[in-house]
Tab-separated table of C-alpha atoms and ligand atoms in Angstrom:
chain	number	residue	atom	x	y	z
O	11	MET	CA	100.348	103.049	96.626
O	12	ALA	CA	102.483	101.632	93.884
O	13	ILE	CA	104.621	100.428	91.484
O	14	ALA	CA	105.760	101.152	87.720
O	15	ALA	CA	104.248	102.208	84.711
O	16	THR	CA	101.297	100.097	83.416
O	17	ALA	CA	99.626	99.771	80.012
O	18	LYS	CA	96.822	102.103	81.302
O	19	LEU	CA	99.283	104.683	81.973
O	20	GLN	CA	101.133	104.231	78.596
O	21	GLU	CA	97.817	104.281	76.893
O	22	GLN	CA	97.519	107.987	78.474
O	23	PHE	CA	101.017	109.376	77.711
O	24	ASP	CA	100.079	108.191	74.183
O	25	ALA	CA	97.050	110.065	74.348
O	26	GLY	CA	98.846	113.218	74.679
O	27	LEU	CA	97.811	114.174	78.742
O	28	GLU	CA	100.318	116.400	80.008
O	29	THR	CA	102.219	114.968	83.043
O	30	ARG	CA	104.158	117.187	84.892
O	31	PRO	CA	107.449	115.675	86.360
O	32	ASP	CA	105.347	114.909	89.567
O	33	PHE	CA	103.024	112.841	87.586
O	34	THR	CA	100.145	115.255	88.217
O	35	ILE	CA	97.796	116.284	85.293
O	36	ASP	CA	95.140	118.849	85.116
O	37	GLN	CA	91.703	116.522	85.340
O	38	PRO	CA	90.380	116.490	81.635
O	39	LEU	CA	86.891	117.138	82.259
O	40	GLU	CA	86.151	117.301	78.939
O	41	ARG	CA	86.912	113.565	78.314
O	42	TYR	CA	84.366	112.156	80.400
O	43	GLY	CA	81.252	110.770	78.437
O	44	ALA	CA	77.821	109.835	79.618
O	45	VAL	CA	78.714	106.300	80.260
O	46	ASP	CA	81.404	107.463	82.822
O	47	HIS	CA	79.311	109.998	84.986
O	48	ALA	CA	76.484	106.932	84.550
O	49	VAL	CA	79.111	104.614	86.158
O	50	TRP	CA	79.847	106.801	89.070
O	51	ASP	CA	76.387	107.610	89.698
O	52	GLN	CA	75.770	103.641	89.743
O	53	LEU	CA	78.642	102.854	92.130
O	54	TYR	CA	78.445	105.942	94.585
O	55	ARG	CA	74.563	105.004	95.303
O	56	ARG	CA	75.079	101.153	95.492
O	57	GLN	CA	78.119	101.680	97.996
O	58	MET	CA	76.628	104.211	100.103
O	59	ALA	CA	73.146	102.243	100.396
O	60	LEU	CA	75.707	99.239	101.335
O	61	LEU	CA	77.953	100.849	103.584
O	62	GLU	CA	75.349	101.915	106.009
O	63	GLY	CA	76.028	100.146	109.328
O	64	ARG	CA	78.726	98.648	107.934
O	65	ALA	CA	81.568	101.262	107.402
O	66	CYS	CA	82.709	103.645	110.053
O	67	GLU	CA	80.343	107.012	110.562
O	68	ALA	CA	83.371	109.319	109.714
O	69	PHE	CA	83.594	107.594	105.967
O	70	ILE	CA	79.682	107.994	105.714
O	71	GLU	CA	79.747	111.767	106.586
O	72	GLY	CA	83.281	112.258	104.929
O	73	ALA	CA	81.852	111.123	101.351
O	74	GLN	CA	79.061	113.753	101.874
O	75	ARG	CA	80.985	116.501	102.991
O	76	ILE	CA	83.130	116.493	100.249
O	77	GLY	CA	80.539	116.461	97.689
O	78	LEU	CA	80.716	113.034	96.166
O	79	ASN	CA	77.132	112.788	96.174
O	80	VAL	CA	76.484	114.232	92.392
O	81	ALA	CA	75.123	112.408	89.780
O	82	HIS	CA	78.696	112.859	87.498
O	83	VAL	CA	82.180	112.123	88.078
O	84	PRO	CA	82.872	114.622	90.836
O	85	ASP	CA	85.353	117.897	89.765
O	86	PHE	CA	88.460	117.352	91.770
O	87	GLU	CA	89.018	121.215	92.115
O	88	ALA	CA	85.646	121.248	94.150
O	89	VAL	CA	86.416	118.555	96.402
O	90	SER	CA	89.891	119.721	97.074
O	91	GLU	CA	88.011	123.173	98.440
O	92	ARG	CA	86.117	121.002	100.358
O	93	LEU	CA	89.048	118.542	101.645
O	94	MET	CA	91.132	121.861	102.314
O	95	ALA	CA	88.718	123.480	104.230
O	96	ALA	CA	88.427	120.339	106.636
O	97	THR	CA	91.902	119.273	107.269
O	98	GLY	CA	94.244	120.977	105.044
O	99	TRP	CA	94.503	118.067	102.126
O	100	ARG	CA	93.924	118.277	98.714
O	101	ILE	CA	93.775	115.793	95.585
O	102	VAL	CA	95.637	115.930	92.557
O	103	ALA	CA	94.836	114.321	89.434
O	104	VAL	CA	97.125	111.522	88.377
O	105	PRO	CA	97.293	109.123	85.208
O	106	GLY	CA	97.121	106.051	87.474
O	107	LEU	CA	99.842	104.417	89.952
O	108	VAL	CA	102.631	106.737	90.549
O	109	PRO	CA	106.225	105.583	91.605
O	110	ASP	CA	106.663	104.692	95.340
O	111	ARG	CA	108.716	107.789	95.978
O	112	ILE	CA	106.306	110.471	94.321
O	113	PHE	CA	103.657	108.862	95.893
O	114	PHE	CA	104.848	109.231	99.077
O	115	GLU	CA	106.328	113.053	98.444
O	116	HIS	CA	102.713	114.058	98.019
O	117	LEU	CA	101.130	112.484	101.016
O	118	ALA	CA	103.878	114.244	103.016
O	119	HIS	CA	102.717	117.352	101.399
O	120	ARG	CA	98.809	116.882	102.424
O	121	ARG	CA	97.930	115.912	98.596
O	122	PHE	CA	96.250	112.606	97.871
O	123	PRO	CA	96.896	110.919	94.193
O	124	VAL	CA	93.474	110.225	92.542
O	125	THR	CA	93.382	108.639	89.111
O	126	TRP	CA	91.388	110.688	86.954
O	127	TRP	CA	89.878	107.689	84.772
O	128	MET	CA	86.703	105.862	85.481
O	129	ARG	CA	86.522	101.984	85.131
O	130	ARG	CA	83.875	100.419	82.289
O	131	PRO	CA	80.558	99.423	83.069
O	132	ASP	CA	81.506	95.823	82.618
O	133	GLN	CA	83.878	96.379	85.571
O	134	LEU	CA	81.661	97.585	88.599
O	135	ASP	CA	82.458	94.620	90.488
O	136	TYR	CA	86.626	94.189	90.054
O	137	LEU	CA	89.039	96.181	88.678
O	138	GLN	CA	92.789	95.526	89.127
O	139	GLU	CA	94.245	98.910	88.888
O	140	PRO	CA	92.960	101.566	90.716
O	141	ASP	CA	90.846	104.013	89.090
O	142	CYS	CA	88.945	107.223	89.966
O	143	PHE	CA	86.078	105.280	92.314
O	144	HIS	CA	88.503	103.813	94.021
O	145	ASP	CA	90.954	106.438	94.715
O	146	LEU	CA	88.295	109.054	95.292
O	147	PHE	CA	85.443	107.398	97.086
O	148	GLY	CA	87.768	105.043	98.545
O	149	HIS	CA	90.386	106.807	99.767
O	150	VAL	CA	89.146	110.384	100.317
O	151	PRO	CA	86.248	110.703	102.525
O	152	LEU	CA	88.335	109.738	105.407
O	153	LEU	CA	90.856	112.309	104.825
O	154	THR	CA	88.140	114.981	106.188
O	155	ASP	CA	88.742	113.211	109.868
O	156	PRO	CA	91.518	115.061	111.501
O	157	VAL	CA	93.155	112.191	113.295
O	158	PHE	CA	93.137	109.809	109.954
O	159	ALA	CA	94.364	113.166	107.789
O	160	ASP	CA	97.232	113.150	110.236
O	161	ALA	CA	97.740	109.681	110.319
O	162	ILE	CA	98.249	109.542	106.071
O	163	HIS	CA	100.407	112.557	106.524
O	164	ALA	CA	102.844	110.722	109.045
O	165	TYR	CA	103.001	107.678	106.790
O	166	GLY	CA	104.042	109.768	103.821
O	167	ARG	CA	106.839	111.506	105.692
O	168	ALA	CA	108.045	108.620	107.689
O	169	ALA	CA	108.014	106.792	104.441
O	170	LEU	CA	110.103	109.383	102.699
O	171	ALA	CA	112.838	108.492	105.547
O	172	VAL	CA	113.038	104.504	105.202
O	173	ASP	CA	115.360	102.574	102.881
O	174	GLU	CA	114.278	101.185	99.801
O	175	ARG	CA	115.174	97.940	101.341
O	176	ALA	CA	111.948	98.292	103.381
O	177	LEU	CA	109.523	99.097	100.523
O	178	PRO	CA	107.761	95.801	100.922
O	179	LEU	CA	106.992	96.258	104.575
O	180	LEU	CA	105.726	99.368	104.002
O	181	ALA	CA	103.558	98.257	101.380
O	182	ARG	CA	102.025	95.455	103.867
O	183	LEU	CA	101.029	98.153	106.282
O	184	TYR	CA	99.333	100.470	103.983
O	185	TRP	CA	97.534	97.228	102.789
O	186	TYR	CA	96.401	96.048	106.224
O	187	THR	CA	94.963	99.448	107.015
O	188	VAL	CA	94.397	102.055	104.661
O	189	GLU	CA	93.413	99.436	102.098
O	190	PHE	CA	91.981	96.853	103.837
O	191	GLY	CA	91.709	98.159	107.625
O	192	LEU	CA	88.512	97.368	110.074
O	193	MET	CA	88.241	99.127	113.518
O	194	ARG	CA	86.308	97.794	116.278
O	195	ASP	CA	82.674	99.274	116.260
O	196	THR	CA	82.213	100.406	119.995
O	197	SER	CA	78.950	102.204	118.815
O	198	GLY	CA	76.185	99.055	119.400
O	199	ASP	CA	77.494	97.052	122.343
O	200	ALA	CA	75.078	93.851	122.042
O	201	SER	CA	72.844	95.054	119.324
O	202	GLY	CA	71.725	92.846	116.557
O	203	GLU	CA	73.488	95.193	114.091
O	204	THR	CA	77.082	94.864	115.884
O	205	ARG	CA	76.605	90.990	116.013
O	206	ALA	CA	75.614	90.872	112.628
O	207	THR	CA	79.098	92.475	111.549
O	208	HIS	CA	81.528	90.752	114.098
O	209	GLY	CA	81.500	93.758	116.189
O	210	VAL	CA	83.908	95.532	113.259
O	211	LYS	CA	83.235	98.461	110.864
O	212	ILE	CA	85.128	98.882	107.506
O	213	TYR	CA	87.267	101.893	107.123
O	214	GLY	CA	89.833	100.306	104.353
O	215	ALA	CA	89.458	101.943	100.789
O	216	GLY	CA	89.803	98.730	99.378
O	217	ILE	CA	87.042	97.414	101.078
O	218	VAL	CA	84.683	100.667	100.727
O	219	SER	CA	85.234	100.646	96.938
O	220	SER	CA	84.111	96.935	96.596
O	221	LYS	CA	80.829	95.494	96.542
O	222	GLY	CA	81.729	92.079	97.410
O	223	GLU	CA	84.640	92.640	100.189
O	224	SER	CA	82.005	95.427	102.150
O	225	LEU	CA	79.919	92.109	102.826
O	226	TYR	CA	82.467	89.581	103.217
O	227	SER	CA	84.830	91.515	105.207
O	228	VAL	CA	82.469	92.303	108.082
O	229	GLU	CA	79.947	89.374	107.952
O	230	SER	CA	81.811	86.168	106.648
O	231	ASP	CA	83.108	83.512	109.162
O	232	SER	CA	85.686	82.822	106.642
O	233	PRO	CA	88.455	85.593	107.479
O	234	ASN	CA	90.595	85.913	110.429
O	235	ARG	CA	90.070	89.271	112.512
O	236	LEU	CA	92.722	90.063	114.637
O	237	ALA	CA	93.825	92.920	116.534
O	238	PHE	CA	96.379	94.909	114.951
O	239	ASP	CA	99.834	94.793	115.874
O	240	LEU	CA	102.164	97.106	114.188
O	241	GLU	CA	105.392	94.538	114.004
O	242	ARG	CA	102.686	91.604	113.134
O	243	VAL	CA	101.352	93.734	110.274
O	244	LEU	CA	104.776	94.374	109.099
O	245	ARG	CA	105.840	90.669	109.104
O	246	THR	CA	102.482	89.394	107.351
O	247	ARG	CA	102.166	88.552	103.651
O	248	TYR	CA	98.869	89.592	101.883
O	249	ARG	CA	96.552	88.480	98.846
O	250	ILE	CA	96.097	90.713	95.787
O	251	ASP	CA	93.812	88.289	94.023
O	252	THR	CA	91.200	87.548	96.576
O	253	PHE	CA	89.107	88.848	99.409
O	254	GLN	CA	91.582	89.004	102.523
O	255	LYS	CA	92.346	85.795	104.610
O	256	THR	CA	93.180	88.080	107.668
O	257	TYR	CA	92.107	91.269	108.357
O	258	PHE	CA	93.555	93.850	111.232
O	259	VAL	CA	91.117	95.581	113.298
O	260	ILE	CA	92.587	99.135	114.899
O	261	ASP	CA	90.758	100.463	118.072
O	262	SER	CA	90.870	104.113	116.731
O	263	PHE	CA	92.454	106.539	114.443
O	264	ALA	CA	94.936	107.657	117.047
O	265	GLN	CA	96.171	103.842	116.960
O	266	LEU	CA	96.570	104.312	113.326
O	267	PHE	CA	98.444	107.700	113.959
O	268	ASP	CA	101.083	106.242	116.177
O	269	ALA	CA	101.465	103.243	114.212
O	270	LEU	CA	101.789	104.943	110.544
O	271	GLY	CA	104.327	107.480	111.881
O	272	ALA	CA	106.080	107.360	115.136
O	273	GLY	CA	105.637	103.610	115.125
O	274	MET	CA	106.707	102.985	112.023
O	275	ALA	CA	109.734	105.320	111.739
O	276	ALA	CA	111.237	103.483	114.942
O	277	HIS	CA	110.523	100.096	113.392
O	278	LEU	CA	112.121	100.656	110.206
O	279	ALA	CA	115.179	102.814	111.363
O	280	ASP	CA	116.987	99.405	111.051
O	281	PRO	CA	114.866	97.265	108.750
O	282	ALA	CA	117.476	94.274	108.024
O	283	PRO	CA	116.044	92.303	111.406
O	284	LEU	CA	112.416	92.241	110.061
O	285	ILE	CA	113.527	92.177	106.655
O	286	ALA	CA	115.748	89.209	107.375
O	287	VAL	CA	113.023	86.912	108.930
O	288	GLU	CA	110.600	84.638	107.010
O	289	PRO	CA	107.236	86.383	106.812
O	290	TYR	CA	104.109	85.036	107.857
O	291	THR	CA	101.494	83.863	105.198
O	292	ALA	CA	98.216	85.779	104.967
O	293	GLY	CA	96.027	83.189	106.739
O	294	ASP	CA	98.499	82.497	109.724
O	295	VAL	CA	96.978	82.732	113.139
O	296	LEU	CA	100.029	83.066	115.592
O	297	HIS	CA	100.029	82.192	119.666
O	298	GLY	CA	100.510	85.518	120.416
O	299	ASP	CA	97.688	87.084	118.228
O	300	THR	CA	94.619	88.608	119.662
O	301	VAL	CA	91.682	86.859	117.912
O	302	TYR	CA	88.510	88.554	117.587
O	303	THR	CA	86.998	85.967	114.963
O	304	ARG	CA	89.130	82.802	114.059
O	305	GLY	CA	88.347	82.238	110.379
O	306	THR	CA	86.741	78.782	108.783
O	307	GLY	CA	89.106	79.537	105.971
O	308	GLU	CA	86.307	78.468	104.081
O	309	GLY	CA	87.213	79.323	100.078
O	310	TRP	CA	90.592	80.148	100.584
O	311	LEU	CA	93.199	79.641	97.601
O	312	GLU	CA	96.382	77.906	98.690
O	313	GLY	CA	99.731	79.732	97.815
O	314	GLY	CA	99.819	83.440	96.202
O	315	ASP	CA	100.791	85.596	99.096
O	316	VAL	CA	102.457	88.693	97.878
Z	83	FE2	FE1	93.965	102.338	97.066
């Protein structure tokens, strides 16, 4: 979700891409060059190899099901057709980050906005703005899962009903679930693989689209991994400039559906009390938390929470 017009967005307005009032454009397929296609191919193959055994099965299956395993930047129409057949969602091309309300409108109508342009070869490992790889590879595979798809739809609908003051709370919830969420791994009980990944699997888009965080989030001893609790997450600041200090771990997408829809709506019907309290910092562990792993804090930077 996001924010205001960025330099990249402005650049594209200047480049003559016709943007509709809902911020969508026609995916300008003719503007991709050989370098863009090579970057997609390289990132796709690298991340899929890395995510085997680390990301939840629904993600791996979803990426293949919507046809992301092509050696070029995917055609959004072709992806949409497959996604529509799975869960009734489609993707729409956008020039970049879109305003919050527009973003929620799209989600509430089962449309996921996907930035059309690809990062450069020197940005494979880190990019501040979401690009096509982050949006499409990171977010769209799980929209083939019926329960996850309904959870994002519910989030869009609930977010539209929430007043402006609560936007930072919505951003925290989205951040700690859709972008950086982990899920308990119930597949492998005491197997070596499960131990190596702290008993969790990745589902968040910000993790699956990042080589470094795909490893760190499940294998490092540094971060906290806490059981997801809706009110706790709504009250917790986060980091946008480093790997996360804390991950919140859900049990299932059904739990996510409850939290992102009815749960959020109920908590934010009157957001004043939640806005009034001082939020927790990104690295806090509280007395009431269910702690799966308590982080060593190694490498954490002080300050800088959003
Ligand atoms: Fe994202």
